[in-house]
Amino acid sequence: MTAPARTPADAPPAPGEVLLRAEGLAVHFPQRGGPPVRAVDGVDLEVRRGETLGLVGESGCGKSTLGLALLRLVEPTAGRIELDGTDVTALGRRELRGLRRRVAMVFQDPYASLDPRQTIGRIVAEPLEVHGLAPGRAARRARVDELLAMVGLDPSFRDRRPHELSGGQRQRVGVARALAGEPELIVCDEPISSLDVSIQAQVLNLLVRLQRELGLTYLFVAHDLAAVQHVSDRVAVMYLGRIVEVGDTARVTGDPAHPYTRALLSAVPVPDPPAERVRRRIVLSGDVPSPAAPPSGCRFRTRCPDAFEPCPHVDPALADLGGGHRAACHLHGVVGTPVDEAGAALLDDPA
Ligand code: SF4
């Protein structure tokens, strides 16, 4: 895929204040006869107005569950979510409708997320009806045509059904539907991973253009760091239910502070052939541990090539490295929560 790199001309408005904030967010799924699956397990995250925050990690790391929890499409077990200062976790059912208007979602698989029995016109019109927008048939029809045009589809698509469309066209419909409620924030959950490589850049370009034109804020969830780094102002890296590194994209990708980020980056092909020939790939050993039984101390320690003495004993905190760059790794100083006496002793006497 040739991802569209950001240029000064198409850069979004300068990111402003915090639009969405999660603090200590956890989503645990109970399991019969076993410990709960800790899909999201203590996440602090900020999304600033006008920016694209890329959320990246291997499948199963909890990033999609985190995206769903931010919209309360799954209920958080603990923690707090604020949208523009409003506590989203305390909203009742009726107030949640307002949240779903302000925060929309574009799903990974446009075929699965679009009702196959409905026409495209009905699919895009449904959020208009739910939120009481464009009342009356004529106004709704005109708004549907406008939304289709915004995503590059002809009004004639109104009468078709999802199976008559290509994957890229279906994802454009998914974007039109997300835009119908005039959201401020769109959570894009792996929006290009089910598409042909030749189509992926077109959909990314569409998202970038819409952000510029409508002043949108994106949380862009993906396992593909290459796509994330080209469209994101900041990147958050997630491993086993936690954010392990976050910061400006250039800083995180140019000078990664966490060994997991370094491993993810080493898998990204370099467009320069000589550099690509000497690219050193960091291959992580072992599988991702079960989120029902994460390792003690640093959750990455069972696969980390740099693990050392404090790692099993102290759960590393997300420490500030300056300039908004934060990483949870003892290589930058042993800071965190001791999980046993050895950890407590290490923090008492780090030397
Ligand atoms: Fe590796 Fe230790 Fe850093 Fe965890 S804290 S990433 S195990 S060096």
Coordinates of C-alpha atoms and ligand atoms in Angstrom, one line a residue:
M1 CA 0.0 0.0 0.0
T2 CA 1.2 3.5 -0.8
A3 CA -0.2 5.4 2.2
P4 CA -0.8 9.1 1.6
A5 CA 1.8 11.1 3.6
R6 CA 0.6 14.2 5.2
T7 CA 1.8 17.4 3.6
P8 CA 1.6 21.0 5.1
A9 CA -1.1 21.8 2.6
D10 CA -3.4 19.1 3.8
A11 CA -2.5 19.2 7.5
P12 CA -5.5 19.4 9.8
P13 CA -6.1 22.5 11.9
A14 CA -3.5 22.8 14.8
P15 CA -4.6 20.3 17.5
G16 CA -6.3 22.1 20.3
E17 CA -7.7 21.3 23.7
V18 CA -8.5 17.7 24.8
L19 CA -11.7 16.5 23.3
L20 CA -11.8 13.0 24.7
R21 CA -10.0 11.8 27.8
A22 CA -9.9 8.3 29.3
E23 CA -8.5 7.8 32.8
G24 CA -7.9 4.4 34.3
L25 CA -10.2 2.8 31.7
A26 CA -10.7 -1.0 32.1
V27 CA -12.9 -3.5 30.2
H28 CA -12.8 -6.9 31.8
F29 CA -14.9 -9.8 30.3
P30 CA -16.0 -12.4 32.8
Q31 CA -15.1 -16.0 31.9
R32 CA -16.9 -19.0 33.3
G33 CA -14.5 -21.0 35.6
G34 CA -11.6 -18.7 35.1
P35 CA -10.2 -15.2 35.7
P36 CA -11.7 -12.4 33.6
V37 CA -10.2 -11.4 30.3
R38 CA -8.6 -8.0 30.9
A39 CA -9.0 -6.7 27.4
V40 CA -8.4 -3.1 28.5
D41 CA -6.7 -2.8 31.8
G42 CA -5.9 0.7 33.0
V43 CA -5.7 3.0 30.0
D44 CA -5.1 6.7 30.2
L45 CA -5.5 8.4 26.8
E46 CA -6.2 11.9 25.5
V47 CA -7.5 12.8 22.0
R48 CA -7.1 16.4 21.1
R49 CA -9.6 18.3 19.0
G50 CA -8.6 18.4 15.3
E51 CA -5.9 15.7 15.5
T52 CA -5.6 12.1 14.3
L53 CA -4.4 9.9 17.1
G54 CA -3.2 6.5 15.8
L55 CA -3.8 3.6 18.2
V56 CA -1.6 0.6 17.1
G57 CA -0.9 -2.9 18.4
E58 CA -1.1 -6.5 17.4
S59 CA -4.6 -8.1 17.1
G60 CA -5.9 -9.1 20.5
C61 CA -4.1 -6.2 22.3
G62 CA -7.4 -4.6 23.2
K63 CA -7.3 -1.6 20.9
S64 CA -10.7 -2.3 19.2
T65 CA -12.3 -3.0 22.6
L66 CA -10.9 0.4 23.8
G67 CA -12.5 2.1 20.7
L68 CA -15.8 0.5 21.5
A69 CA -15.6 1.4 25.2
L70 CA -15.0 5.1 24.3
L71 CA -18.4 5.1 22.6
R72 CA -19.9 2.9 25.4
L73 CA -20.7 0.3 22.8
V74 CA -19.1 -2.0 25.4
E75 CA -19.4 -1.0 29.1
P76 CA -16.2 -0.1 30.9
T77 CA -15.5 -2.1 34.1
A78 CA -13.7 0.8 35.7
G79 CA -12.3 4.2 34.9
R80 CA -13.7 7.4 33.5
I81 CA -14.3 8.8 30.0
E82 CA -14.8 12.5 29.4
L83 CA -16.0 14.1 26.2
D84 CA -15.5 17.8 26.2
G85 CA -15.5 17.7 30.1
T86 CA -18.7 15.6 30.3
D87 CA -18.5 12.3 32.1
V88 CA -19.5 9.9 29.5
T89 CA -19.4 6.9 31.9
A90 CA -22.3 8.5 33.9
L91 CA -24.6 9.0 30.9
G92 CA -28.1 7.4 31.0
R93 CA -29.6 5.7 27.9
R94 CA -31.2 8.8 26.5
E95 CA -28.1 10.9 26.9
L96 CA -26.1 8.2 25.2
R97 CA -27.9 9.0 22.0
G98 CA -26.3 12.4 22.1
L99 CA -22.9 10.9 22.6
R100 CA -23.4 8.6 19.6
R101 CA -24.1 11.6 17.5
R102 CA -20.9 13.4 18.6
V103 CA -18.7 10.3 18.4
A104 CA -19.2 8.0 15.4
M105 CA -17.5 4.8 14.3
V106 CA -16.2 3.5 11.0
F107 CA -15.9 -0.3 11.3
Q108 CA -13.3 -2.7 9.9
D109 CA -15.5 -4.8 7.8
P110 CA -17.9 -2.6 5.8
Y111 CA -19.8 -5.7 4.5
A112 CA -20.6 -7.0 8.0
S113 CA -21.4 -3.5 9.4
L114 CA -24.0 -2.7 6.7
D115 CA -27.4 -4.4 6.7
P116 CA -27.5 -6.4 3.4
R117 CA -31.3 -6.1 3.2
Q118 CA -31.3 -2.3 3.2
T119 CA -30.6 0.1 0.3
I120 CA -27.6 2.4 0.6
G121 CA -30.1 5.3 0.9
R122 CA -31.8 3.7 4.0
I123 CA -28.4 2.8 5.6
V124 CA -27.2 6.4 5.3
A125 CA -30.5 7.9 6.3
E126 CA -31.0 5.8 9.5
P127 CA -28.7 8.0 11.7
L128 CA -30.5 11.1 10.3
E129 CA -33.8 9.7 11.6
V130 CA -32.4 8.5 14.9
H131 CA -30.9 11.9 15.6
G132 CA -33.9 13.9 14.2
L133 CA -31.7 15.5 11.5
A134 CA -33.0 16.6 8.0
P135 CA -36.7 15.9 8.9
G136 CA -39.0 15.1 6.1
R137 CA -38.5 12.8 3.2
A138 CA -37.3 15.4 0.7
A139 CA -34.7 16.9 3.1
R140 CA -33.5 13.5 4.1
R141 CA -33.1 12.4 0.6
A142 CA -31.2 15.5 -0.3
R143 CA -28.9 15.1 2.7
V144 CA -28.2 11.4 1.8
D145 CA -27.2 12.5 -1.7
E146 CA -25.0 15.2 -0.1
L147 CA -23.3 12.6 2.2
L148 CA -22.8 10.2 -0.7
A149 CA -21.2 13.0 -2.7
M150 CA -18.9 13.9 0.2
V151 CA -17.5 10.3 0.1
G152 CA -17.2 10.3 -3.7
L153 CA -20.3 8.3 -4.5
D154 CA -22.9 9.2 -7.2
P155 CA -26.5 9.7 -6.0
S156 CA -27.5 6.6 -8.0
F157 CA -25.8 4.5 -5.3
R158 CA -28.8 5.4 -3.1
D159 CA -30.9 2.6 -4.6
R160 CA -28.3 -0.2 -4.5
R161 CA -27.7 -2.7 -1.8
P162 CA -24.3 -3.5 -0.1
H163 CA -23.6 -6.7 -2.1
E164 CA -23.7 -4.6 -5.4
L165 CA -20.8 -2.5 -4.2
S166 CA -17.0 -3.1 -4.2
G167 CA -15.2 -3.2 -0.8
G168 CA -13.9 0.3 -1.3
Q169 CA -17.4 1.6 -2.2
R170 CA -18.9 -0.1 0.9
Q171 CA -16.4 1.5 3.1
R172 CA -17.2 4.9 1.6
V173 CA -20.9 4.2 2.6
G174 CA -19.6 3.3 6.1
V175 CA -17.9 6.7 6.2
A176 CA -21.0 8.5 4.9
R177 CA -23.1 6.8 7.6
A178 CA -20.7 7.9 10.2
L179 CA -20.8 11.5 9.0
A180 CA -24.6 11.6 9.0
G181 CA -24.8 12.6 12.7
E182 CA -22.3 15.4 12.1
P183 CA -19.8 14.0 14.6
E184 CA -16.8 15.7 16.1
L185 CA -14.8 12.6 16.7
I186 CA -14.8 9.4 14.5
V187 CA -13.3 6.2 15.8
C188 CA -11.9 4.5 12.7
D189 CA -11.5 0.8 13.7
E190 CA -9.1 -0.8 11.2
P191 CA -10.9 1.0 8.4
I192 CA -8.7 -0.2 5.6
S193 CA -7.5 -3.6 6.7
S194 CA -10.2 -5.6 4.9
L195 CA -9.7 -3.7 1.6
D196 CA -7.5 -4.5 -1.4
V197 CA -4.1 -2.9 -1.2
S198 CA -4.9 -0.8 -4.3
I199 CA -8.0 0.7 -2.6
Q200 CA -6.5 1.3 0.9
A201 CA -4.7 4.6 -0.1
Q202 CA -7.9 5.9 -1.7
V203 CA -9.9 5.4 1.6
L204 CA -7.0 6.9 3.6
N205 CA -7.0 9.9 1.3
L206 CA -10.7 10.3 1.7
L207 CA -10.5 10.3 5.5
V208 CA -7.7 12.9 5.4
R209 CA -9.6 15.1 3.0
L210 CA -12.8 14.9 5.1
Q211 CA -10.9 15.8 8.3
R212 CA -9.5 18.9 6.6
E213 CA -12.9 20.0 5.2
L214 CA -15.0 19.2 8.3
G215 CA -12.5 19.8 11.1
L216 CA -12.9 16.2 12.3
T217 CA -11.0 14.5 15.1
Y218 CA -10.0 10.8 14.5
L219 CA -8.9 8.0 16.7
F220 CA -7.4 5.7 14.0
V221 CA -7.2 2.1 15.3
A222 CA -4.9 -0.2 13.3
H223 CA -2.4 -3.1 13.5
D224 CA -0.6 -1.6 10.6
L225 CA 1.9 0.9 11.9
A226 CA 2.8 2.0 8.3
A227 CA -0.8 3.2 7.7
V228 CA -1.0 4.8 11.2
Q229 CA 2.2 6.7 11.0
H230 CA 1.3 8.3 7.7
V231 CA -2.1 9.7 8.8
S232 CA -1.5 10.4 12.5
D233 CA -0.3 13.5 14.3
R234 CA 0.3 11.4 17.4
V235 CA 0.6 7.6 18.0
A236 CA -0.3 5.5 21.0
V237 CA 1.1 1.9 21.1
M238 CA -0.9 -0.7 22.9
Y239 CA 0.2 -4.1 24.3
L240 CA -1.9 -6.5 26.3
G241 CA -4.6 -4.0 27.4
R242 CA -2.2 -1.1 28.2
I243 CA -0.8 1.9 26.4
V244 CA 3.0 1.4 26.4
E245 CA 4.1 4.4 24.5
V246 CA 2.5 7.6 23.2
G247 CA 3.7 10.8 21.6
D248 CA 4.1 12.8 18.4
T249 CA 4.3 10.5 15.4
A250 CA 7.7 11.8 14.3
R251 CA 9.1 11.3 17.8
V252 CA 7.6 7.8 18.5
T253 CA 8.6 6.5 15.0
G254 CA 11.9 8.3 14.8
D255 CA 13.1 7.7 18.3
P256 CA 11.0 4.9 19.8
A257 CA 11.4 4.5 23.6
H258 CA 9.7 1.2 24.2
P259 CA 11.1 -2.1 22.9
Y260 CA 7.7 -3.2 21.7
T261 CA 7.4 0.0 19.5
R262 CA 10.9 -0.7 18.2
A263 CA 9.8 -4.3 17.2
L264 CA 6.7 -3.0 15.5
L265 CA 8.7 -0.4 13.6
S266 CA 11.3 -2.9 12.5
A267 CA 8.5 -4.7 10.6
V268 CA 7.6 -1.7 8.5
P269 CA 9.2 -1.8 5.0
V270 CA 11.4 1.2 4.1
P271 CA 10.6 2.8 0.7
D272 CA 14.3 3.4 0.0
P273 CA 15.8 0.1 -1.5
P274 CA 19.3 0.4 0.0
A275 CA 17.9 1.1 3.4
E276 CA 15.4 -1.7 3.0
R277 CA 18.2 -4.1 2.2
V278 CA 19.9 -3.5 5.5
R279 CA 16.7 -3.1 7.6
R280 CA 17.1 -5.2 10.8
R281 CA 14.0 -6.9 11.7
I282 CA 13.3 -7.5 15.5
V283 CA 11.4 -10.8 15.7
L284 CA 9.7 -11.1 19.0
S285 CA 9.8 -14.6 20.6
G286 CA 6.7 -16.3 21.8
D287 CA 3.0 -15.5 21.6
V288 CA 1.1 -12.6 23.2
P289 CA 0.3 -13.9 26.7
S290 CA -3.4 -14.4 27.6
P291 CA -5.0 -11.2 28.8
A292 CA -6.7 -13.3 31.5
A293 CA -3.3 -13.9 33.0
P294 CA -0.9 -11.2 32.1
P295 CA 2.8 -11.5 33.2
S296 CA 3.7 -9.9 36.5
G297 CA 5.5 -6.6 36.4
C298 CA 6.0 -5.4 32.9
R299 CA 3.5 -7.3 30.7
F300 CA 5.9 -7.3 27.8
R301 CA 8.7 -8.9 29.7
T302 CA 8.1 -12.5 28.4
R303 CA 8.9 -11.3 24.8
C304 CA 11.2 -8.3 25.5
P305 CA 14.7 -8.6 24.2
D306 CA 15.9 -6.0 26.8
A307 CA 14.2 -7.4 29.9
F308 CA 16.3 -7.0 33.1
E309 CA 16.0 -7.4 36.8
P310 CA 13.2 -5.0 37.8
C311 CA 10.9 -6.1 34.9
P312 CA 9.1 -9.0 36.6
H313 CA 8.8 -7.1 39.9
V314 CA 7.7 -3.6 39.1
D315 CA 4.8 -2.7 36.8
P316 CA 6.2 0.2 34.8
A317 CA 4.3 3.5 34.8
L318 CA 3.8 5.6 31.7
A319 CA 6.6 8.0 32.4
D320 CA 7.0 11.5 30.8
L321 CA 10.1 11.6 28.5
G322 CA 9.5 15.3 27.6
G323 CA 7.5 17.0 24.9
G324 CA 4.4 14.8 25.5
H325 CA 6.4 11.6 24.7
R326 CA 5.6 8.9 27.3
A327 CA 6.7 5.3 27.7
A328 CA 6.1 2.5 30.2
C329 CA 9.6 0.9 30.3
H330 CA 12.2 0.6 33.0
L331 CA 15.0 1.4 30.5
H332 CA 14.0 5.0 31.2
G333 CA 14.2 4.7 35.0
V334 CA 12.5 2.3 37.3
V335 CA 9.2 3.9 38.0
G336 CA 6.0 2.1 38.7
T337 CA 4.1 -0.2 41.1
P338 CA 6.0 -3.0 42.8
V339 CA 4.2 -6.3 42.5
D340 CA 6.3 -8.1 45.2
E341 CA 9.0 -7.5 47.9
A342 CA 11.8 -7.6 45.3
G343 CA 10.1 -4.8 43.4
A344 CA 9.5 -2.7 46.6
A345 CA 13.2 -3.2 47.4
L346 CA 14.2 -2.1 43.9
L347 CA 12.2 1.1 44.3
D348 CA 13.7 1.7 47.7
D349 CA 17.2 1.3 46.4
P350 CA 17.2 1.5 42.6
A351 CA 21.0 1.3 42.6
Ligands
SF4_1 FE1 11.4 -4.7 28.4 FE2 11.6 -4.3 31.0 FE3 11.1 -2.2 29.4 FE4 9.3 -4.1 29.9 S1 10.2 -2.7 31.4 S2 9.7 -3.2 27.9 S3 10.5 -5.9 30.0 S4 13.0 -3.5 29.4

